[in-house]
Coordinates of C-alpha atoms in Angstrom, one line a residue:
L1 CA 306.9 6.6 -89.5
N2 CA 304.3 4.5 -87.5
F3 CA 306.3 2.9 -84.8
V4 CA 308.9 4.4 -82.4
N5 CA 310.8 2.4 -79.8
L6 CA 312.8 4.6 -77.3
K7 CA 312.7 2.1 -74.5
N8 CA 315.4 2.2 -72.0
N9 CA 317.2 5.3 -73.1
K10 CA 317.3 7.4 -69.9
I11 CA 315.0 9.8 -71.5
V12 CA 313.8 12.6 -68.9
N13 CA 311.7 14.8 -71.0
F14 CA 309.2 13.7 -73.5
P15 CA 310.6 14.2 -77.0
M16 CA 308.4 16.9 -78.1
G17 CA 309.1 16.4 -82.0
L18 CA 307.1 13.2 -81.7
C19 CA 303.9 15.1 -81.0
F20 CA 304.2 16.3 -84.6
A21 CA 304.5 12.7 -85.9
T22 CA 300.9 12.6 -86.8
N23 CA 301.0 9.4 -88.4
L24 CA 302.6 7.5 -85.2
R25 CA 300.5 4.5 -84.3
T26 CA 302.8 3.1 -81.4
L27 CA 305.3 4.7 -79.1
N28 CA 307.2 2.8 -76.6
L29 CA 308.9 5.0 -74.1
C30 CA 309.0 2.2 -71.2
D31 CA 311.7 2.3 -68.7
N32 CA 312.9 5.8 -69.0
E33 CA 312.8 8.9 -66.7
V34 CA 309.7 10.8 -68.2
S35 CA 307.9 12.6 -65.4
Q36 CA 305.3 14.4 -67.3
L37 CA 303.6 14.4 -70.7
P38 CA 303.1 17.4 -72.7
N39 CA 299.6 19.0 -73.6
E40 CA 300.7 18.5 -77.3
I41 CA 300.2 14.9 -77.1
S42 CA 296.8 15.2 -78.2
M43 CA 298.1 16.1 -81.5
M44 CA 299.1 12.5 -82.2
S45 CA 296.0 11.7 -83.9
Q46 CA 296.8 8.2 -85.0
L47 CA 298.3 6.9 -81.7
K48 CA 296.7 3.5 -80.9
K49 CA 299.6 2.2 -78.4
L50 CA 301.3 4.2 -75.8
H51 CA 303.8 2.2 -73.6
L52 CA 304.9 4.1 -70.6
K53 CA 305.7 1.4 -67.8
G54 CA 308.8 2.2 -65.8
N55 CA 308.8 6.1 -66.0
R56 CA 308.5 8.6 -63.2
L57 CA 305.1 10.1 -64.3
V58 CA 303.8 12.6 -61.7
Y59 CA 301.6 14.6 -64.2
I60 CA 299.5 13.8 -67.2
P61 CA 297.6 16.5 -69.0
D62 CA 293.9 16.4 -68.8
N63 CA 293.6 16.3 -72.7
I64 CA 295.1 12.7 -72.6
V65 CA 291.7 11.6 -71.4
N66 CA 290.4 12.7 -74.7
L67 CA 293.3 10.9 -76.5
T68 CA 292.6 7.7 -74.5
I69 CA 288.9 7.6 -75.0
G70 CA 288.8 8.8 -78.7
R71 CA 291.7 7.2 -80.2
V72 CA 294.0 4.9 -78.1
R73 CA 292.5 1.6 -78.3
T74 CA 295.2 -0.2 -76.3
L75 CA 296.8 1.8 -73.4
I76 CA 299.3 -0.7 -72.1
C77 CA 302.3 -0.7 -69.8
F78 CA 300.8 2.4 -68.0
I79 CA 302.0 2.5 -64.3
L80 CA 301.2 5.5 -62.5
L81 CA 302.2 6.4 -59.1
N82 CA 300.7 9.9 -57.7
V83 CA 299.6 10.9 -61.0
R84 CA 297.4 14.0 -61.0
F85 CA 294.9 14.7 -63.6
R86 CA 294.1 18.5 -63.8
G87 CA 290.3 19.0 -63.2
F88 CA 289.8 15.4 -61.7
I89 CA 291.8 15.7 -58.3

């Protein structure tokens, strides 16, 4: 499993099981109702593309910065309103 498309599914909570999909390279969660990403997202060691446009993100864990810098080469569709990075704001 290297691509998951969950676009436009009215998902409210990030699907925690995906954090254990260590071979996942692309995750599309666009146009859902997700308000926060879990700390465990850093376990997605092969993730290259994370699509999050059209969600209600208000919190992103600080360890996503490590994921973004270290592994995610293309972080697209990432529209944030009032997002708080712990330790940065």
